[in-house]
Amino acid sequence: MFLAVREWFPDELDSGNYKFIDDNKYRQHLTKETYTDIDKINGLCLLLFQAIFGNSYSYKNYANSNINVVAYILAWLSYKLNQKTENGITNLMDFYTDHMQNVKEYKESIKDVEEYKTYIDLINKNKDLLNIKFEYMSKFYDAFKLLCDMYNELDEVSPKCEKYLECDSEFLKKYEKLKKDSDINKDSSYSKIFSILSKDYDNLKNKCNKFPSLLTYSLISIAFIFVAIPIFLGISYKYSLFGFRKRFQKQKLREKIKNIKKKMCEKFQDVRNSLPDELDSSRNYQFKDDQFLNDYCNSNQCQSYFDRISAGCLYLLYQFYNDSGIFPSPKNSNPYIVDYILIWLSYMLNLGKSENKIIEDFYNPYINSCDQYKTHINELPGHDNYKDLIDERKDLLDMDIKIVSKFYEALKSLCKLYNELGNNKNCENYLKDNSEFFNIYEELKNDSDITGNKLYNQLLSTLSTDYGNFKKECNNILSPPPKETKENYGQTHLGIYGQDVDGLGQNVDSFVQNVDNSDVASSSSPIASKLIPVLLIFGAIPIFWGISYKYSLFGFRKRFQKQKLREKLKK
């Protein structure tokens, strides 16, 4: 979200003046007859509060249920205000008093969140930060930007994760400089921000640990060489005829996860087959199968088109979130699917009559009053039933019909991609970003009415994530793992173990992850094609000799310095 705000309101001044790229952004969050620069900044500040803390969904997913994230918003605000001191505001407390405390947008009630009731309440819980001088908060903002960039890059360039742990990273340089500033260290409020930055950096390092392990952060003794031999023998056995169980389990689990989205799309298609998403020539709803959705209507009989639409909604909720649904436990690991269901629901309700008031005409008599929406769901922490799940995203039912239609078309196009995922030829074309979905998504992304709305932005993010996952699956289809034949098996494993020594830890760890929930596949390949040649084991010895030398008496100095710096950071 901060990255988006920086695009709409760049950090750099333009000839000494603020540069506001899109006036709609601040106008949508702060209502004024005329806007000064301070008002515009305040509107964008409200945008950040609403995007991150505006409801329980945002609080859980964007703030990770941590109210301390407000410190980053205040750091951004301080940085922007400090850029032009002639505006007359010299500290955050003055800004709070004049532009926050009595502004209605900051005092609006926030439902379904226990930790705070309004944005003012949220700020008051961090009020000690308001006394930090602009110049110091601006320095913290510089460090936060670097941390943000690391998080943003991590998702896309995970193999370069190790650079974030190096003592010469830009963030650590900035952090150490702040830490040594005597003016900053004298106040407990500064220590609070230090703690927040440090914890978020530790979280980043924890995420990094999921990627290739960094052998350079361990001291490998010469004795490890001799330990390595039985380890390789053990791995060799693990991949022998009798040791392939784990590998096939992992492969099967990946296939299961890949098929979830495809199954999701198939369920939507089942509903469309029974309840088409187009009107007939008389502008009436069409019903192709009177029996398919009856189980989800009162008394097992659908009487009206609202009955059938409600039944379709219940069918989808049941398929995705019921105990026996297609999603694995925990069910809340797939919170965004309800967005797709509500897009479909809103589209269908608006299909017949554009003047429908969805909340009054449908939500109250059906979702709010129907017992089937109140059926208890197991394994869905934070939600007792379908109604709770919908209520958290209820705003989606108030979407503009034109925008709903665009999102619905994007969803249908995305499902079309997943349904065709098995076709290698088509898959290759989709990687060129010229698919129907990509074109619709680009149109949505360039629509200011959509990008200026936090709810629509969240939907865009969900679609983008699922499209990114689709492209990853395409890459897997087009570049499958090489077949393990007798002729190339040794070469394949040499590529795994020999070419990237730093990745060895990750490979070994990944083979022992718990995937017992997957079905076990058997192997009938010849023993000769499963065993790692003994030659590979002895070939590994020179590699480990090389690593051992690197960590010998002559190579300890630099590693020791880095270890010492990390210990200092922990303190």
GROMACS .gro file of C-alpha atoms in nm, residues 291-553:
model
  263
  291GLN     CA    1  -3.320  -2.984  -0.961
  292PHE     CA    2  -2.949  -2.902  -0.928
  293LEU     CA    3  -2.979  -2.625  -0.665
  294ASN     CA    4  -3.300  -2.735  -0.492
  295ASP     CA    5  -3.114  -2.882  -0.195
  296TYR     CA    6  -3.000  -2.530  -0.105
  297CYS     CA    7  -3.349  -2.375  -0.109
  298ASN     CA    8  -3.600  -2.370   0.176
  299SER     CA    9  -3.809  -2.690   0.176
  300ASN     CA   10  -3.586  -2.813  -0.108
  301GLN     CA   11  -3.784  -2.611  -0.358
  302CYS     CA   12  -3.667  -2.292  -0.531
  303GLN     CA   13  -3.963  -2.066  -0.606
  304SER     CA   14  -3.818  -1.737  -0.732
  305TYR     CA   15  -3.504  -1.622  -0.911
  306PHE     CA   16  -3.378  -1.482  -0.578
  307ASP     CA   17  -3.427  -1.831  -0.432
  308ARG     CA   18  -3.212  -1.980  -0.706
  309ILE     CA   19  -2.943  -1.713  -0.680
  310SER     CA   20  -2.928  -1.766  -0.304
  311ALA     CA   21  -2.907  -2.141  -0.364
  312GLY     CA   22  -2.617  -2.087  -0.604
  313CYS     CA   23  -2.438  -1.877  -0.343
  314LEU     CA   24  -2.492  -2.142  -0.074
  315TYR     CA   25  -2.374  -2.414  -0.312
  316LEU     CA   26  -2.046  -2.231  -0.373
  317LEU     CA   27  -1.994  -2.158  -0.003
  318TYR     CA   28  -2.061  -2.522   0.077
  319GLN     CA   29  -1.820  -2.647  -0.190
  320PHE     CA   30  -1.537  -2.423  -0.070
  321TYR     CA   31  -1.581  -2.385   0.305
  322ASN     CA   32  -1.781  -2.681   0.430
  323ASP     CA   33  -1.595  -2.947   0.627
  324SER     CA   34  -1.603  -3.174   0.322
  325GLY     CA   35  -1.532  -2.893   0.074
  326ILE     CA   36  -1.251  -2.893  -0.181
  327PHE     CA   37  -1.016  -2.673   0.020
  328PRO     CA   38  -0.773  -2.834   0.264
  329SER     CA   39  -0.770  -2.734   0.628
  330PRO     CA   40  -0.751  -2.478   0.766
  331LYS     CA   41  -1.031  -2.328   0.558
  332ASN     CA   42  -0.923  -1.973   0.644
  333SER     CA   43  -0.608  -2.030   0.439
  334ASN     CA   44  -0.830  -1.938   0.141
  335PRO     CA   45  -1.006  -1.620   0.262
  336TYR     CA   46  -1.017  -1.454  -0.080
  337ILE     CA   47  -1.245  -1.708  -0.247
  338VAL     CA   48  -1.543  -1.547  -0.076
  339ASP     CA   49  -1.459  -1.233  -0.277
  340TYR     CA   50  -1.513  -1.429  -0.597
  341ILE     CA   51  -1.840  -1.568  -0.466
  342LEU     CA   52  -1.966  -1.220  -0.380
  343ILE     CA   53  -1.860  -1.086  -0.721
  344TRP     CA   54  -2.070  -1.360  -0.880
  345LEU     CA   55  -2.359  -1.291  -0.641
  346SER     CA   56  -2.354  -0.916  -0.699
  347TYR     CA   57  -2.335  -0.965  -1.075
  348MET     CA   58  -2.630  -1.205  -1.080
  349LEU     CA   59  -2.847  -0.986  -0.857
  350ASN     CA   60  -2.786  -0.683  -1.076
  351LEU     CA   61  -2.837  -0.874  -1.399
  352GLY     CA   62  -3.214  -0.845  -1.407
  353LYS     CA   63  -3.290  -0.501  -1.267
  354SER     CA   64  -3.031  -0.230  -1.238
  355GLU     CA   65  -3.234  -0.054  -0.968
  356ASN     CA   66  -3.211  -0.346  -0.726
  357LYS     CA   67  -3.104  -0.248  -0.376
  358ILE     CA   68  -2.910  -0.559  -0.290
  359ILE     CA   69  -2.890  -0.505   0.085
  360GLU     CA   70  -3.262  -0.442   0.120
  361ASP     CA   71  -3.396  -0.678  -0.146
  362PHE     CA   72  -3.165  -0.975  -0.100
  363TYR     CA   73  -2.929  -0.957   0.197
  364ASN     CA   74  -3.189  -0.894   0.467
  365PRO     CA   75  -3.448  -1.161   0.367
  366TYR     CA   76  -3.193  -1.422   0.261
  367ILE     CA   77  -2.845  -1.399   0.412
  368ASN     CA   78  -2.953  -1.224   0.730
  369SER     CA   79  -3.261  -1.438   0.790
  370CYS     CA   80  -3.195  -1.776   0.627
  371ASP     CA   81  -3.083  -2.052   0.864
  372GLN     CA   82  -2.862  -2.215   0.600
  373TYR     CA   83  -2.631  -1.912   0.604
  374LYS     CA   84  -2.601  -1.958   0.980
  375THR     CA   85  -2.493  -2.322   0.968
  376HIS     CA   86  -2.186  -2.368   1.187
  377ILE     CA   87  -1.856  -2.424   1.004
  378ASN     CA   88  -1.570  -2.614   1.161
  379GLU     CA   89  -1.204  -2.529   1.099
  380LEU     CA   90  -1.277  -2.168   1.004
  381PRO     CA   91  -1.128  -1.964   1.291
  382GLY     CA   92  -1.285  -1.622   1.332
  383HIS     CA   93  -1.606  -1.718   1.153
  384ASP     CA   94  -1.890  -1.923   1.299
  385ASN     CA   95  -2.089  -1.956   0.979
  386TYR     CA   96  -2.130  -1.841   0.619
  387LYS     CA   97  -2.301  -1.520   0.728
  388ASP     CA   98  -1.996  -1.417   0.931
  389LEU     CA   99  -1.776  -1.484   0.631
  390ILE     CA  100  -1.996  -1.269   0.404
  391ASP     CA  101  -2.042  -0.990   0.658
  392GLU     CA  102  -1.668  -0.932   0.669
  393ARG     CA  103  -1.676  -0.852   0.295
  394LYS     CA  104  -2.030  -0.714   0.280
  395ASP     CA  105  -1.918  -0.396   0.101
  396LEU     CA  106  -1.871  -0.602  -0.215
  397LEU     CA  107  -2.249  -0.623  -0.247
  398ASP     CA  108  -2.266  -0.245  -0.287
  399MET     CA  109  -2.031  -0.230  -0.584
  400ASP     CA  110  -2.127  -0.030  -0.891
  401ILE     CA  111  -2.287  -0.264  -1.146
  402LYS     CA  112  -2.050  -0.152  -1.423
  403ILE     CA  113  -1.747  -0.230  -1.208
  404VAL     CA  114  -1.898  -0.557  -1.087
  405SER     CA  115  -1.937  -0.664  -1.449
  406LYS     CA  116  -1.571  -0.592  -1.523
  407PHE     CA  117  -1.450  -0.793  -1.223
  408TYR     CA  118  -1.686  -1.077  -1.310
  409GLU     CA  119  -1.553  -1.093  -1.666
  410ALA     CA  120  -1.199  -1.099  -1.526
  411LEU     CA  121  -1.293  -1.389  -1.296
  412LYS     CA  122  -1.447  -1.586  -1.584
  413SER     CA  123  -1.138  -1.528  -1.799
  414LEU     CA  124  -0.909  -1.637  -1.515
  415CYS     CA  125  -1.112  -1.955  -1.472
  416LYS     CA  126  -1.087  -2.019  -1.844
  417LEU     CA  127  -0.709  -2.008  -1.811
  418TYR     CA  128  -0.710  -2.258  -1.524
  419ASN     CA  129  -0.946  -2.489  -1.709
  420GLU     CA  130  -0.707  -2.496  -2.005
  421LEU     CA  131  -0.398  -2.532  -1.789
  422GLY     CA  132  -0.321  -2.881  -1.915
  423ASN     CA  133  -0.274  -2.763  -2.274
  424ASN     CA  134   0.097  -2.694  -2.319
  425LYS     CA  135   0.053  -2.495  -2.638
  426ASN     CA  136  -0.203  -2.257  -2.493
  427CYS     CA  137  -0.005  -2.232  -2.172
  428GLU     CA  138   0.296  -2.103  -2.361
  429ASN     CA  139   0.085  -1.830  -2.519
  430TYR     CA  140  -0.048  -1.717  -2.182
  431LEU     CA  141   0.304  -1.646  -2.058
  432LYS     CA  142   0.328  -1.370  -2.318
  433ASP     CA  143   0.067  -1.165  -2.127
  434ASN     CA  144  -0.168  -1.134  -2.423
  435SER     CA  145  -0.454  -1.346  -2.289
  436GLU     CA  146  -0.811  -1.224  -2.258
  437PHE     CA  147  -0.769  -1.211  -1.881
  438PHE     CA  148  -0.453  -1.003  -1.901
  439ASN     CA  149  -0.623  -0.750  -2.127
  440ILE     CA  150  -0.923  -0.722  -1.894
  441TYR     CA  151  -0.694  -0.692  -1.593
  442GLU     CA  152  -0.493  -0.414  -1.759
  443GLU     CA  153  -0.816  -0.228  -1.832
  444LEU     CA  154  -0.919  -0.259  -1.468
  445LYS     CA  155  -0.577  -0.151  -1.346
  446ASN     CA  156  -0.586   0.163  -1.560
  447ASP     CA  157  -0.937   0.263  -1.453
  448SER     CA  158  -0.906   0.550  -1.203
  449ASP     CA  159  -1.251   0.471  -1.060
  450ILE     CA  160  -1.114   0.131  -0.960
  451THR     CA  161  -0.759   0.208  -0.854
  452GLY     CA  162  -0.884   0.496  -0.639
  453ASN     CA  163  -1.096   0.262  -0.427
  454LYS     CA  164  -0.933   0.047  -0.160
  455LEU     CA  165  -1.192  -0.232  -0.194
  456TYR     CA  166  -1.142  -0.259  -0.567
  457ASN     CA  167  -0.766  -0.247  -0.521
  458GLN     CA  168  -0.789  -0.549  -0.292
  459LEU     CA  169  -0.982  -0.737  -0.560
  460LEU     CA  170  -0.720  -0.641  -0.817
  461SER     CA  171  -0.451  -0.773  -0.586
  462THR     CA  172  -0.636  -1.105  -0.546
  463LEU     CA  173  -0.676  -1.144  -0.922
  464SER     CA  174  -0.313  -1.052  -0.977
  465THR     CA  175  -0.195  -1.310  -0.722
  466ASP     CA  176  -0.401  -1.588  -0.881
  467TYR     CA  177  -0.279  -1.492  -1.228
  468GLY     CA  178   0.079  -1.499  -1.100
  469ASN     CA  179   0.020  -1.849  -0.959
  470PHE     CA  180  -0.126  -1.955  -1.292
  471LYS     CA  181   0.187  -1.838  -1.476
  472LYS     CA  182   0.405  -2.031  -1.232
  473GLU     CA  183   0.206  -2.345  -1.311
  474CYS     CA  184   0.251  -2.273  -1.682
  475ASN     CA  185   0.626  -2.257  -1.633
  476ASN     CA  186   0.616  -2.589  -1.448
  477ILE     CA  187   0.421  -2.748  -1.734
  478LEU     CA  188   0.655  -2.613  -2.001
  479SER     CA  189   0.970  -2.698  -1.804
  480PRO     CA  190   0.895  -3.019  -1.610
  481PRO     CA  191   1.164  -3.193  -1.407
  482PRO     CA  192   1.379  -3.419  -1.629
  483LYS     CA  193   1.285  -3.785  -1.642
  484GLU     CA  194   1.505  -3.989  -1.414
  485THR     CA  195   1.642  -4.248  -1.648
  486LYS     CA  196   1.938  -4.469  -1.592
  487GLU     CA  197   2.144  -4.258  -1.828
  488ASN     CA  198   2.086  -3.913  -1.679
  489TYR     CA  199   1.999  -3.975  -1.318
  490GLY     CA  200   2.348  -3.916  -1.186
  491GLN     CA  201   2.377  -3.596  -1.389
  492THR     CA  202   2.041  -3.473  -1.258
  493HIS     CA  203   2.138  -3.519  -0.898
  494LEU     CA  204   2.477  -3.368  -0.956
  495GLY     CA  205   2.288  -3.061  -1.070
  496ILE     CA  206   2.093  -3.067  -0.746
  497TYR     CA  207   2.383  -3.126  -0.512
  498GLY     CA  208   2.686  -3.011  -0.700
  499GLN     CA  209   2.613  -2.686  -0.883
  500ASP     CA  210   2.486  -2.481  -0.592
  501VAL     CA  211   2.640  -2.580  -0.263
  502ASP     CA  212   2.468  -2.294  -0.083
  503GLY     CA  213   2.134  -2.447  -0.180
  504LEU     CA  214   2.216  -2.786  -0.031
  505GLY     CA  215   2.046  -2.715   0.300
  506GLN     CA  216   1.723  -2.619   0.131
  507ASN     CA  217   1.719  -2.929  -0.085
  508VAL     CA  218   1.784  -3.164   0.205
  509ASP     CA  219   1.532  -2.988   0.428
  510SER     CA  220   1.265  -2.993   0.159
  511PHE     CA  221   1.296  -3.370   0.127
  512VAL     CA  222   1.209  -3.423   0.491
  513GLN     CA  223   0.912  -3.183   0.513
  514ASN     CA  224   0.596  -3.338   0.648
  515VAL     CA  225   0.367  -3.424   0.359
  516ASP     CA  226   0.200  -3.724   0.514
  517ASN     CA  227  -0.143  -3.593   0.411
  518SER     CA  228  -0.067  -3.686   0.051
  519ASP     CA  229  -0.134  -4.028  -0.092
  520VAL     CA  230   0.165  -4.252  -0.138
  521ALA     CA  231   0.260  -4.332  -0.494
  522SER     CA  232   0.455  -4.644  -0.573
  523SER     CA  233   0.754  -4.679  -0.802
  524SER     CA  234   0.828  -4.957  -1.047
  525SER     CA  235   1.146  -4.812  -1.196
  526PRO     CA  236   1.457  -5.032  -1.199
  527ILE     CA  237   1.685  -5.006  -0.901
  528ALA     CA  238   1.966  -4.890  -1.125
  529SER     CA  239   1.767  -4.579  -1.220
  530LYS     CA  240   1.698  -4.487  -0.857
  531LEU     CA  241   2.036  -4.514  -0.688
  532ILE     CA  242   2.277  -4.223  -0.676
  533PRO     CA  243   2.605  -4.354  -0.810
  534VAL     CA  244   2.861  -4.417  -0.543
  535LEU     CA  245   3.094  -4.202  -0.748
  536LEU     CA  246   2.880  -3.897  -0.661
  537ILE     CA  247   2.941  -3.956  -0.292
  538PHE     CA  248   3.315  -3.945  -0.334
  539GLY     CA  249   3.278  -3.660  -0.579
  540ALA     CA  250   3.116  -3.463  -0.298
  541ILE     CA  251   3.426  -3.496  -0.081
  542PRO     CA  252   3.634  -3.236  -0.272
  543ILE     CA  253   3.337  -2.999  -0.258
  544PHE     CA  254   3.321  -3.028   0.118
  545TRP     CA  255   3.700  -2.998   0.140
  546GLY     CA  256   3.664  -2.667  -0.042
  547ILE     CA  257   3.391  -2.548   0.194
  548SER     CA  258   3.591  -2.663   0.492
  549TYR     CA  259   3.894  -2.467   0.377
  550LYS     CA  260   3.677  -2.157   0.336
  551TYR     CA  261   3.582  -2.187   0.699
  552SER     CA  262   3.927  -2.282   0.821
  553LEU     CA  263   4.145  -2.066   1.042
   0.00000   0.00000   0.00000
